[in-house]
Coordinates of C-alpha atoms in Angstrom, one line a residue:
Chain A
X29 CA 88.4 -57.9 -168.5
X30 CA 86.5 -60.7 -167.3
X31 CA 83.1 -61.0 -167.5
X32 CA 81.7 -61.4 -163.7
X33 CA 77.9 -61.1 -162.4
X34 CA 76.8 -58.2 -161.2
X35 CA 74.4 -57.8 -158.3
X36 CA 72.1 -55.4 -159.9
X37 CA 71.4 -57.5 -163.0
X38 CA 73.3 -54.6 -165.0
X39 CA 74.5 -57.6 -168.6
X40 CA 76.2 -54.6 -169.9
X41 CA 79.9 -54.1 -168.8
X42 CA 80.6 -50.6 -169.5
X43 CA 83.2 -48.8 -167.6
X44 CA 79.6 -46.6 -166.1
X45 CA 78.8 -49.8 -164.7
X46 CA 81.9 -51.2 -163.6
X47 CA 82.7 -48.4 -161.6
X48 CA 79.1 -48.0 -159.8
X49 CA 79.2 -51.9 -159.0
X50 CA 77.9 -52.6 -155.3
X51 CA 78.3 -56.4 -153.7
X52 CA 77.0 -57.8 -150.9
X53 CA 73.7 -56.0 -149.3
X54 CA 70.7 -55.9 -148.7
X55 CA 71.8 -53.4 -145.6
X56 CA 75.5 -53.5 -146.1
X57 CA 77.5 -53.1 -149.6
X58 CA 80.7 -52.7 -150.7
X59 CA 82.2 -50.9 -153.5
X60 CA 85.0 -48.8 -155.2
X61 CA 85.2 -45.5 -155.7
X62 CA 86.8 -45.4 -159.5
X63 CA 89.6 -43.0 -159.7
X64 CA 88.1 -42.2 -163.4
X65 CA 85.4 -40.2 -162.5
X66 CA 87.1 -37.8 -160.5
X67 CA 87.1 -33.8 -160.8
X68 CA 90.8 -32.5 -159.8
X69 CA 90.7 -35.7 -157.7
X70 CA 87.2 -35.7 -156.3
X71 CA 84.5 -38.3 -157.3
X72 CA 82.0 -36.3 -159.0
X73 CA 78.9 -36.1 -157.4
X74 CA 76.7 -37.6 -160.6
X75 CA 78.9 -40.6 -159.8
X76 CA 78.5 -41.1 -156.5
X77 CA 74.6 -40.3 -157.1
X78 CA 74.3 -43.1 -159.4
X79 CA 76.7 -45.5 -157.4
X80 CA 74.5 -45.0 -154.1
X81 CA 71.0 -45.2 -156.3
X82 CA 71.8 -48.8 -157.4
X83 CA 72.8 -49.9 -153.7
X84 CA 69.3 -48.4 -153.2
X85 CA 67.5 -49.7 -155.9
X86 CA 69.1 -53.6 -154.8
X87 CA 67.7 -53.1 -151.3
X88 CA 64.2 -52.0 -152.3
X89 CA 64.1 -54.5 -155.4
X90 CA 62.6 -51.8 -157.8
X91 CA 64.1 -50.9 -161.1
X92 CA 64.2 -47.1 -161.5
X93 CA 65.1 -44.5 -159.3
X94 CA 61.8 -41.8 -159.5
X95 CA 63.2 -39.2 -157.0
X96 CA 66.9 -39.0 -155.2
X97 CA 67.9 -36.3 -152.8
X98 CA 71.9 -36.1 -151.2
X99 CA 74.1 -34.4 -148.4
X100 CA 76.8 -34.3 -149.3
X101 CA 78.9 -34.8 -145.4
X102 CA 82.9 -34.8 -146.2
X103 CA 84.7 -35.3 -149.9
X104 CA 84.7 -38.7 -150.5
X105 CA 87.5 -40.5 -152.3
X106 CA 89.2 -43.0 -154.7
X107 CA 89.0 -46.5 -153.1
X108 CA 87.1 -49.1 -150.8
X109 CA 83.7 -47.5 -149.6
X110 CA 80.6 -49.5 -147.5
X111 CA 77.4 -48.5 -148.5
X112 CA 74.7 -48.9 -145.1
X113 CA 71.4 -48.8 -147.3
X114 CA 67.8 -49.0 -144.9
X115 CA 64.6 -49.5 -146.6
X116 CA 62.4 -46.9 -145.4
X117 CA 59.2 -48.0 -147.3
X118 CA 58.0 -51.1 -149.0
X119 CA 55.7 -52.2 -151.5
X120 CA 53.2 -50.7 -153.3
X121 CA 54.4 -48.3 -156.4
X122 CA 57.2 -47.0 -154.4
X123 CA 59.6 -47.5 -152.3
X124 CA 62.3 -45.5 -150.6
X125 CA 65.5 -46.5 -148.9
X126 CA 68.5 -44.4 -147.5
X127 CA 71.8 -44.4 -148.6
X128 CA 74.8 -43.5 -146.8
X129 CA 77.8 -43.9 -148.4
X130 CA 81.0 -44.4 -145.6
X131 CA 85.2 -44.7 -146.2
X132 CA 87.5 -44.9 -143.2
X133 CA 84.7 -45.2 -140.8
X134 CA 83.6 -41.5 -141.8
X135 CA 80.0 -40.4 -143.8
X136 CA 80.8 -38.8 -146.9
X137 CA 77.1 -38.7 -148.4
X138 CA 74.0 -39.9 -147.2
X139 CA 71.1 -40.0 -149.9
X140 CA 67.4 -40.8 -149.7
X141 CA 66.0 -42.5 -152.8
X142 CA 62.6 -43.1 -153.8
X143 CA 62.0 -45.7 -156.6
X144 CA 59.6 -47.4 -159.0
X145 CA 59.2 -48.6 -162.3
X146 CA 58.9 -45.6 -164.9
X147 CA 56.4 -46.5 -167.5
X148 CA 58.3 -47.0 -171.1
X149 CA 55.5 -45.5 -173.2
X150 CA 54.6 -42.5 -170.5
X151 CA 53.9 -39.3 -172.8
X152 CA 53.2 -35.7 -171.2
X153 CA 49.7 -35.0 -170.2
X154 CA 50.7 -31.3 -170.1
X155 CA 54.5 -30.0 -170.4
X156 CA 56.0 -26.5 -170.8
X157 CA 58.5 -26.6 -172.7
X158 CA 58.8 -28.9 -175.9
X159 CA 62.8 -29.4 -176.2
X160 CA 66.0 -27.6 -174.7
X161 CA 65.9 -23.8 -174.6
X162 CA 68.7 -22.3 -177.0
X163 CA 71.0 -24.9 -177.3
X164 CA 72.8 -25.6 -180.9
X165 CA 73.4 -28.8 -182.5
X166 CA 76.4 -30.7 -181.6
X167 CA 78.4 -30.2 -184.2
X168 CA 78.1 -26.1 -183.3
X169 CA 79.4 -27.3 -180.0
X170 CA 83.0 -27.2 -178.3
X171 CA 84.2 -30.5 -177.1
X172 CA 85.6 -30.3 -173.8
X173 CA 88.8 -31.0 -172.4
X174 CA 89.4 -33.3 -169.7
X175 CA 92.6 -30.8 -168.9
X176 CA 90.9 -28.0 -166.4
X177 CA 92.4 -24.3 -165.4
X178 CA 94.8 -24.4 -163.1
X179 CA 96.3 -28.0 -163.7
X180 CA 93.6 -29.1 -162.7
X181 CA 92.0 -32.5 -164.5
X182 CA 88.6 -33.7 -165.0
X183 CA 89.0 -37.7 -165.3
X184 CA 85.1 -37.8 -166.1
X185 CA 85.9 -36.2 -169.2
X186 CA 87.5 -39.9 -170.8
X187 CA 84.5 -41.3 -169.9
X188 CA 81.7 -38.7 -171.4
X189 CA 81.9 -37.0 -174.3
X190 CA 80.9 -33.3 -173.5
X191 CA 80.3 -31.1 -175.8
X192 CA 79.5 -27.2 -174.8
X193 CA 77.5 -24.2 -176.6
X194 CA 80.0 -22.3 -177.3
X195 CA 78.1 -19.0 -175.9
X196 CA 78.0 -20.6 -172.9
X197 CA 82.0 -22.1 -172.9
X198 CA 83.6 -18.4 -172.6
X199 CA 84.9 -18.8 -168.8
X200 CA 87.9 -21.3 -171.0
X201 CA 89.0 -18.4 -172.2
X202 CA 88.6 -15.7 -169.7
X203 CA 85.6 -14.6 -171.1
X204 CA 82.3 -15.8 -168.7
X205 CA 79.3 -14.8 -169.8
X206 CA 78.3 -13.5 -166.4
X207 CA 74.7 -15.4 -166.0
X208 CA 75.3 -18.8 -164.0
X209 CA 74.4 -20.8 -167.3
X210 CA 76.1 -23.7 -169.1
X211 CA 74.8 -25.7 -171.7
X212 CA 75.7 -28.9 -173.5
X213 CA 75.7 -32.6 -175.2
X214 CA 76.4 -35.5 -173.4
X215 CA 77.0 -39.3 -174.5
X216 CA 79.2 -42.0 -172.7
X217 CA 82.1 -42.0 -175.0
X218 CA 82.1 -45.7 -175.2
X219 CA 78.4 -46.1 -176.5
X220 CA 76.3 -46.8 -173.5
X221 CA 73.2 -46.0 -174.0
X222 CA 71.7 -43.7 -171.3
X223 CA 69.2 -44.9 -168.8
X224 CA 68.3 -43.1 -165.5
X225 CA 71.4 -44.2 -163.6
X226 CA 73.3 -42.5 -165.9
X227 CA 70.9 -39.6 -166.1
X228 CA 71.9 -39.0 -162.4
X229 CA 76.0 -39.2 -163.5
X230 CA 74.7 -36.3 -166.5
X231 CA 73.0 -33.9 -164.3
X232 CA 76.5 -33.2 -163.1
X233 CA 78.7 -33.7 -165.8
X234 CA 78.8 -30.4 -167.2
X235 CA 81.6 -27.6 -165.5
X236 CA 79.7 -25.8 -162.4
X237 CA 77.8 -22.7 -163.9
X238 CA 79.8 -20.6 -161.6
X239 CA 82.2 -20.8 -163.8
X240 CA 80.0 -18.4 -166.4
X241 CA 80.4 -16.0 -163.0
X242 CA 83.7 -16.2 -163.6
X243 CA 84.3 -18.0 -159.8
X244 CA 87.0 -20.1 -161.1
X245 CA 87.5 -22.4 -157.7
X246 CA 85.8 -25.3 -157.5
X247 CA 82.2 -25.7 -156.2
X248 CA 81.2 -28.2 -153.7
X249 CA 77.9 -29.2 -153.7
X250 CA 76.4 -29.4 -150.3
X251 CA 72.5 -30.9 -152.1
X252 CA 71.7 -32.3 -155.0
X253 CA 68.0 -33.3 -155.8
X254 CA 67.4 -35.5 -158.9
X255 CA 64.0 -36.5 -160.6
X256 CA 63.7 -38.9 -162.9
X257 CA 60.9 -38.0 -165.5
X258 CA 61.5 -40.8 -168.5
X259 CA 63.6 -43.6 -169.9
X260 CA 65.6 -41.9 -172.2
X261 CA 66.1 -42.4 -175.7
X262 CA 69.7 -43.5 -177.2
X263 CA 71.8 -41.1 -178.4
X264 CA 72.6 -37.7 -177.2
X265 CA 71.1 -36.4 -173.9
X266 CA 70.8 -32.2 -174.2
X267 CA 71.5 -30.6 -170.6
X268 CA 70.8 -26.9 -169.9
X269 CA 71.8 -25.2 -166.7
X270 CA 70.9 -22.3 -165.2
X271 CA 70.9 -20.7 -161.8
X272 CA 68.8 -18.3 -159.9
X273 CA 71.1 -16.7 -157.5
X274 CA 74.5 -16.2 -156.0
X275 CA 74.1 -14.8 -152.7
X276 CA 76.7 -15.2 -149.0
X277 CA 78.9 -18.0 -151.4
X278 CA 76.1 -20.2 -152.0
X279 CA 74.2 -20.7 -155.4
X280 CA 71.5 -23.2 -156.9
X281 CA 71.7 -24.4 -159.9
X282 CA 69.2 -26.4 -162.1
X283 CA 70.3 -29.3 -164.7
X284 CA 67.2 -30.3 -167.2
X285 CA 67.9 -33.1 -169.6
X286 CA 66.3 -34.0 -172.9
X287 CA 66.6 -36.8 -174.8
X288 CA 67.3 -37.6 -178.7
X289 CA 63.5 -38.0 -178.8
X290 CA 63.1 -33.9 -177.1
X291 CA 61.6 -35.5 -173.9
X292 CA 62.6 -34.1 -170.9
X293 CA 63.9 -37.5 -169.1
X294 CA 65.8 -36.0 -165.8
X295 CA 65.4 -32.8 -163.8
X296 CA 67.8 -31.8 -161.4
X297 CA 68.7 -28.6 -158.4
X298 CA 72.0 -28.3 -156.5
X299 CA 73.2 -26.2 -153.8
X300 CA 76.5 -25.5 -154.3
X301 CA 79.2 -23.3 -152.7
X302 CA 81.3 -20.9 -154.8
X303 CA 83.6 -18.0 -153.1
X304 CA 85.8 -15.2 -155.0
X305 CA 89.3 -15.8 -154.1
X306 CA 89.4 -12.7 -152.1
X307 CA 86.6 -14.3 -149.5
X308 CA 89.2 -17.6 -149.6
X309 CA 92.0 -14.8 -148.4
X310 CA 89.9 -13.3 -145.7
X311 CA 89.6 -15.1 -142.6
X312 CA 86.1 -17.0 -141.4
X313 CA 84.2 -15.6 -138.8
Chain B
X1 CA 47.7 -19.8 -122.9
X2 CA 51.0 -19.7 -120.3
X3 CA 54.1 -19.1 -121.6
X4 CA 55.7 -22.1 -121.8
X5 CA 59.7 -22.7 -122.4
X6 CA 60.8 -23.8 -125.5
X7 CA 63.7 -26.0 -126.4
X8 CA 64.1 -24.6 -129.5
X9 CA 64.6 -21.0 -128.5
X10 CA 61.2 -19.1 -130.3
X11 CA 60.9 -16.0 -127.6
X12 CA 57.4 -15.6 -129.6
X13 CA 54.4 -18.2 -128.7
X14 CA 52.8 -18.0 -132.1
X15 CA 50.8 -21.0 -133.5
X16 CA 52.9 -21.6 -135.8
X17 CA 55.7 -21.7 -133.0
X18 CA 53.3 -23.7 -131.1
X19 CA 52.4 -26.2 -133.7
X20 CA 55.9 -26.4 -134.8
X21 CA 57.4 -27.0 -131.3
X22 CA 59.4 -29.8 -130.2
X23 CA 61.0 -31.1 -126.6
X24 CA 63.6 -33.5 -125.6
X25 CA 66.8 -34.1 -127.5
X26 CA 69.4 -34.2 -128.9
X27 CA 68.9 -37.5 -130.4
X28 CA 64.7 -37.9 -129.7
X29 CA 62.5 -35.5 -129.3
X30 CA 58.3 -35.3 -129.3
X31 CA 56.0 -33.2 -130.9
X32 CA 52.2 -32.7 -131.5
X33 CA 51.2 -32.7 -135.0
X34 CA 48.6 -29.9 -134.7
X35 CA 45.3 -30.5 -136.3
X36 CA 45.2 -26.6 -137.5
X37 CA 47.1 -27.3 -139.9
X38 CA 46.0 -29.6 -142.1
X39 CA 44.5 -30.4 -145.5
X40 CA 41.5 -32.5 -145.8
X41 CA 42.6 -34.1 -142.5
X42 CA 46.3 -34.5 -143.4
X43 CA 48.9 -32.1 -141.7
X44 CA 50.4 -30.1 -144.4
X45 CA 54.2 -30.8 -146.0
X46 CA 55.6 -27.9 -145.7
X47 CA 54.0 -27.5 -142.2
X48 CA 55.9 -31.5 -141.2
X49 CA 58.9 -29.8 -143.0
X50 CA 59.0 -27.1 -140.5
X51 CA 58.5 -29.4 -137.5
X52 CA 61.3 -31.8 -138.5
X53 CA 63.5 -29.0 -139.3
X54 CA 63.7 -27.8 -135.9
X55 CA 64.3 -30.5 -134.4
X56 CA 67.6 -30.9 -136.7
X57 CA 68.1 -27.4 -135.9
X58 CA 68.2 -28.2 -132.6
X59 CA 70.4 -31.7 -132.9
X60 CA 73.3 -29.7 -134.7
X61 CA 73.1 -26.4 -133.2
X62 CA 72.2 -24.0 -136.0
X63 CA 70.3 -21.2 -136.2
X64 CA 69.0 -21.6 -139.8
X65 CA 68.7 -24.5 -142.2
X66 CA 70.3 -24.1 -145.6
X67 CA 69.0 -27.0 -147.5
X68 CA 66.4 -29.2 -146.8
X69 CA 65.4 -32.4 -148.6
X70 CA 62.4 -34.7 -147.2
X71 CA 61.0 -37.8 -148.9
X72 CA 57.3 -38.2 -147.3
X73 CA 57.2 -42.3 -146.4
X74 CA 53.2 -42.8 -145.5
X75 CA 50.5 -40.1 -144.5
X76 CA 50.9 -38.2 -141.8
X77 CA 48.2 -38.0 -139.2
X78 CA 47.2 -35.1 -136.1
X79 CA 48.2 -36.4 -132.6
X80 CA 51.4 -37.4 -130.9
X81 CA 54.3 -37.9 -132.8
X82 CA 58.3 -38.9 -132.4
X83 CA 61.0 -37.5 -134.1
X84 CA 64.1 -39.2 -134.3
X85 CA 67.4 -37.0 -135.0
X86 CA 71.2 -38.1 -136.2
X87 CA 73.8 -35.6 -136.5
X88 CA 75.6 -36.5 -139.8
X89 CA 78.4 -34.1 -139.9
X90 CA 79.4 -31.4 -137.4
X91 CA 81.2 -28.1 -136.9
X92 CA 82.7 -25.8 -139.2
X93 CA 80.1 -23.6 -141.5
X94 CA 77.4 -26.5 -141.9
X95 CA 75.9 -29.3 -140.1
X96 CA 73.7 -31.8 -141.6
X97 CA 71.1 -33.8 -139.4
X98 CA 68.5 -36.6 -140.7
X99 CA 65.3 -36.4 -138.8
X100 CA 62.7 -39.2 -139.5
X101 CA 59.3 -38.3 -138.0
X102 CA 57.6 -41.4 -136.2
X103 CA 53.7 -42.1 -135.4
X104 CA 52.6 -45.3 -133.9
X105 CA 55.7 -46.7 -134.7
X106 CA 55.8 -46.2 -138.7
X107 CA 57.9 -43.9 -139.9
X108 CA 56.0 -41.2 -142.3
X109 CA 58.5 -38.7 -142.9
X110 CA 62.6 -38.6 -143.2
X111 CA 64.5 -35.1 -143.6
X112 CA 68.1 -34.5 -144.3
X113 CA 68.9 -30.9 -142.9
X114 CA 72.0 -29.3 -143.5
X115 CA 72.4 -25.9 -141.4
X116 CA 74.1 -23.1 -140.9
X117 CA 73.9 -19.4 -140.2
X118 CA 72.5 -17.4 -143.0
X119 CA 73.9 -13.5 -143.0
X120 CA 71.7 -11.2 -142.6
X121 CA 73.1 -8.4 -144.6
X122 CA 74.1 -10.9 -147.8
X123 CA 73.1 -8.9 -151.3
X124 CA 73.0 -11.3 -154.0
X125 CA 76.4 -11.5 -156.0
X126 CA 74.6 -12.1 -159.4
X127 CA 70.9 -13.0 -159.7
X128 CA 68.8 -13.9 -162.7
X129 CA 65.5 -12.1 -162.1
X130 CA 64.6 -8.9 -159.8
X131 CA 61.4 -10.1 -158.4
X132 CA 58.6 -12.5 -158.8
X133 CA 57.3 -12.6 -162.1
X134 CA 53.8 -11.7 -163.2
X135 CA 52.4 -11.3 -159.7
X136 CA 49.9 -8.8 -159.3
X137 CA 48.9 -6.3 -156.2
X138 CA 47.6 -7.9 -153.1
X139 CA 44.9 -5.8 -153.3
X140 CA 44.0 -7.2 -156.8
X141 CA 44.4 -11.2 -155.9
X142 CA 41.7 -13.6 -154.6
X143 CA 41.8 -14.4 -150.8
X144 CA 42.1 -18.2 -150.5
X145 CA 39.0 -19.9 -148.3
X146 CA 39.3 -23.0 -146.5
X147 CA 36.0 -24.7 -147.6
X148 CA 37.8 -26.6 -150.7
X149 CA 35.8 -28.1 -153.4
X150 CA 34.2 -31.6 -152.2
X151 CA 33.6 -30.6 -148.9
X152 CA 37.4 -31.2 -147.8
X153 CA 38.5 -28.3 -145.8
X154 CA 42.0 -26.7 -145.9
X155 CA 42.2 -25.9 -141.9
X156 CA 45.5 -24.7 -142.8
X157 CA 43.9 -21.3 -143.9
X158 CA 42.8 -20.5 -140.6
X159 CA 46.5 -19.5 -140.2
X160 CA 47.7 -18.5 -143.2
X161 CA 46.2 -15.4 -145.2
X162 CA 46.6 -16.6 -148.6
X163 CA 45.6 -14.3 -151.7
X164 CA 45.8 -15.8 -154.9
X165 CA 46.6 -14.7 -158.7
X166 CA 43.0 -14.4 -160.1
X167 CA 45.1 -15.6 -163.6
X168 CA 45.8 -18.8 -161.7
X169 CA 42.9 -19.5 -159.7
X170 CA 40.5 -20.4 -162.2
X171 CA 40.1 -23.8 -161.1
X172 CA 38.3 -22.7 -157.9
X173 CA 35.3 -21.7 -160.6
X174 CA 35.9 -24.8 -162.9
X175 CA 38.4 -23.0 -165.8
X176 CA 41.5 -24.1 -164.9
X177 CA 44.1 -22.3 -166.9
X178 CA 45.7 -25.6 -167.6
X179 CA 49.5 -24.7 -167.2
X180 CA 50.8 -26.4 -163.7
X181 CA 51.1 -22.5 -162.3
X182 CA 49.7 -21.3 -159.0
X183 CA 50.8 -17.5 -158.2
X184 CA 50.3 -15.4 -154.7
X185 CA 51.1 -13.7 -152.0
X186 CA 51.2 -15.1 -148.3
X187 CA 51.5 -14.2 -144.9
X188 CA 50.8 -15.3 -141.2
X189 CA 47.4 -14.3 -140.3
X190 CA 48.3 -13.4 -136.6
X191 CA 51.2 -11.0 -137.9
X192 CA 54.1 -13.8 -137.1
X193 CA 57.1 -12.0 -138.8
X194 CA 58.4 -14.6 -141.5
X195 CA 61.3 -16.1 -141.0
X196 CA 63.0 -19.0 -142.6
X197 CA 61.5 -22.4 -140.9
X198 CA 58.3 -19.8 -142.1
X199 CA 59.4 -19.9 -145.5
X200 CA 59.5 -24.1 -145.2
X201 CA 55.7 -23.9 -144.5
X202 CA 55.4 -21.1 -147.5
X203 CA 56.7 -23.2 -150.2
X204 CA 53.9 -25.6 -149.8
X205 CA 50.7 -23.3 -148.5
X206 CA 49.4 -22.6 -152.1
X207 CA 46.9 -25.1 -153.7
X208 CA 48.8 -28.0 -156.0
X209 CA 49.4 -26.3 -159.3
X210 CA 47.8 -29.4 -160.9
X211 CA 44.6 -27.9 -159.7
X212 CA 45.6 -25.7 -162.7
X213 CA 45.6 -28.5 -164.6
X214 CA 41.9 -29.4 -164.1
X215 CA 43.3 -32.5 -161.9
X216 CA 40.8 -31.9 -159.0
X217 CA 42.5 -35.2 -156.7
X218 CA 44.5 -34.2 -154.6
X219 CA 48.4 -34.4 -154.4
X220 CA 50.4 -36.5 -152.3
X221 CA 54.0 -35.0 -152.2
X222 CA 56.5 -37.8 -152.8
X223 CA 60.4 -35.6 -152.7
X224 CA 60.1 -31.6 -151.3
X225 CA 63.7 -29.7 -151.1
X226 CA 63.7 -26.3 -150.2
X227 CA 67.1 -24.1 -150.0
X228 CA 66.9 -21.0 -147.9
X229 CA 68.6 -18.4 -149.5
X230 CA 68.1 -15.3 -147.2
X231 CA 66.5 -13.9 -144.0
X232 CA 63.0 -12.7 -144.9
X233 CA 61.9 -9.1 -144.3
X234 CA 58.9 -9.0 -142.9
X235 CA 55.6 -8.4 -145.0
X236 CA 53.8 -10.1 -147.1
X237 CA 56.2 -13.0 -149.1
X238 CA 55.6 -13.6 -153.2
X239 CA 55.2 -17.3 -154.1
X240 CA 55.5 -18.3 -157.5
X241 CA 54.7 -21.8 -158.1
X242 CA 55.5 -23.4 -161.6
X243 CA 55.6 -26.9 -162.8
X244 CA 57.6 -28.5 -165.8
X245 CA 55.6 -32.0 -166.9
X246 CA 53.1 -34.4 -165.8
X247 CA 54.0 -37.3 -167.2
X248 CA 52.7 -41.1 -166.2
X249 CA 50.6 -39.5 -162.9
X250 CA 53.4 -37.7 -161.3
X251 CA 54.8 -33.8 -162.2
X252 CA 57.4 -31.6 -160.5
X253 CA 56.6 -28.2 -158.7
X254 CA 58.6 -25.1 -158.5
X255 CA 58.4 -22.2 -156.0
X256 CA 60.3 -19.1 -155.3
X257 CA 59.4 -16.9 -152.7
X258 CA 60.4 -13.3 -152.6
X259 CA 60.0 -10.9 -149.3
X260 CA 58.9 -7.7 -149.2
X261 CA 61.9 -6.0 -150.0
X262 CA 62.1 -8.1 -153.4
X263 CA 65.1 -10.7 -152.4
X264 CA 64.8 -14.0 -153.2
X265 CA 64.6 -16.0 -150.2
X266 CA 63.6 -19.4 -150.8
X267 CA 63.5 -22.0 -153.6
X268 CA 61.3 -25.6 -153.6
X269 CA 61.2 -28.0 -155.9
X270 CA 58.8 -31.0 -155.2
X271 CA 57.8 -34.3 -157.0
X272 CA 54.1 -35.7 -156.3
X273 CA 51.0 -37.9 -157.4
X274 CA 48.5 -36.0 -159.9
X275 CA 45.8 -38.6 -161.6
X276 CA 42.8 -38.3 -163.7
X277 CA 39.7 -39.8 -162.1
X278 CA 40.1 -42.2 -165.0
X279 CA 43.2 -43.5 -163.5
X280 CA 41.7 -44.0 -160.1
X281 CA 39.2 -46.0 -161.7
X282 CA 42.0 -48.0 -163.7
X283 CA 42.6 -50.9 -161.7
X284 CA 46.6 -50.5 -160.8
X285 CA 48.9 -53.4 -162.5

């Protein structure tokens, strides 16, 4: 593949980058939705998160997203999206622009993003926890399978190597755990090194943690809330997710990530729907 | 004071109701930012949240909002204020609205709201905890005054009874207990039955857990989601507040606050400014 320049200064040109590539702007970009980071045919919402957060970060000129918060509108869609980006605030240590990311003349996502520069050499003043609760080392960990239940497949999965404690990878097998709780490794398969754009793409990578319910359909997130706590160190980013409750076929669930280096570099809640197949059956009121 | 209509439907003339009311529509509406409810001058978060809120509620035609994310632009201040509402998606089980709150022509506030109607007699499906954790009696926590330390004064305690965890309010007597944790219980002071633009305003009524951390500044919220899990019974509500990291002058804050009944009926998660007086000193780069 050619080498062409990219608006947002990204030299790299990793398939991560390629497929969140935005042109044109400040208020009006155009991009692709990339067919390989699809769920059962859905962009996954990581990917759209990271694909609207650099339209953002071009029109407010800053170089790290800090704090990103989405509605999610309609299921977008492989192909040709505009992305209508408004500065909101300027200057100073922040800014903040809004996102909304439109195909066929319809909203599919509309995202607020607040950004800054994170400090390279930042180190806790105070944090709870000093690394990922409970999760083994990768090699006691089950790679997963871009091939889903149901014939489903996960196209993400040939672009990040995912890698799943195995107490928490039951559901495969018929066996959930019952607890709303997944847990993993995550690295782009080709190499790239993580940064907080892809932070935002790992925060959704892993299978919903309704799946550990043993709610096999899919979950559509209606929110997903991002902050972006550190630049992470290369190699392996450890994501642990849990949920509080599932209550009317809505749940939350919470993504931390840790770096190589056991800094917490990303936190992240979503609100996400997720019905038993015998509320699909019964009519809506 | 007459009873006066309101647009958005509140039979009850509460403050709160009153401070939180807004007229016109669909697409503009006005408000008062009311003084009584402020901190240190500035109207309080969760208290904007509210207002916003129902205007979106309004906009879309909801009863309830499910998910609510706000990115706070520049300092609110009392007096008149705009609100300007979009409907992003319609119909079906959720709307979404964005709300930016105006004043003098600056915008200080944009919401994204997405709505619905939350069932009344939902029992949770599967949920992690049974009820807030390590909260004592009411009868054994702290009442919350508004004289604050440096003569600021939190006029938002004129409405809200607010009893503290005596394990987390040390900082009020100079110990802080120097783990980003603020505990209590909360309710209307007037006997306003909660409900869940209530619970918006509860999620940010206790002090900023990085008064726990000895950081006596105070707080400027950057990001605040809340999701609304369930309709509050009314009583006193639980509000546990729990941070993860402070890290390079900013740190997250959890709450969940639990009814009377012991349900789970909202979550927050916010991202905001803690420095040491060192750092204020620190001329910024």
């Amino acid at each position: 593949m050619a080498a062409e320049s990219s608006p947002a200064g990204t030299a790299d040109q990793h398939p991560f980058d390629l497929a969140t590539a935005v042109r044109g702007g400040p208020e009006r970009f155009t991009a692709e939705v990339d067919p390989g980071w699809t769920v059962a045919g859905r962009p996954n919402g990581g990917y759209l998160l990271a694909l609207v957060t650099r339209a953002a970060l071009e029109a407010v000129g800053q170089p790290h997203p800090l704090a990103v918060s989405a509605h999610f509108l309609a299921p977008a869609e492989p192909g040709a999206a505009e992305l209508e980006a408004r500065r909101l605030r300027a200057g100073g240590r922040l800014s903040t622009a809004r996102v909304t990311l439109v195909q066929q003349g319809q909203a599919r996502l509309e995202a607020l993003v607040t950004a800054g520069r994170i400090d390279p050499d930042a180190a806790p003043g105070w944090r709870r926890a000093g690394g990922p609760a409970g999760l083994p080392p990768v090699e006691a960990c089950v790679p997963a399978r871009p091939e889903l239940p149901g014939g489903m497949r996960a196209n993400l999965l040939d672009h990040i190597d995912l890698r799943i404690d195995p107490a928490t990878a039951g559901w495969a097998a018929g066996r959930p755990g019952g607890r709303l709780e997944v847990r993993g490794w995550v690295r782009f398969s080709d190499g790239r090194p993580p940064d907080p754009l892809a932070l935002l793409q790992v925060v959704d990578a892993l299978p919903p943690s309704s799946f550990d319910l043993g709610l096999p359909s899919w979950a559509p997130t209606v929110e997903l809330t991002v902050y972006l706590r550190g630049l992470p160190a290369p190699g392996w980013l450890a994501c642990v997710v849990t949920g509080q409750l599932w209550q009317g076929g809505w749940f939350d669930e919470d993504a931390e990530v840790w770096d190589a280096a056991g800094n917490l570099v990303a936190q992240s809640r979503q609100f996400a729907g997720a019905r038993t197949p015998a509320d699909d059956a019964r009519p809506r009121p």
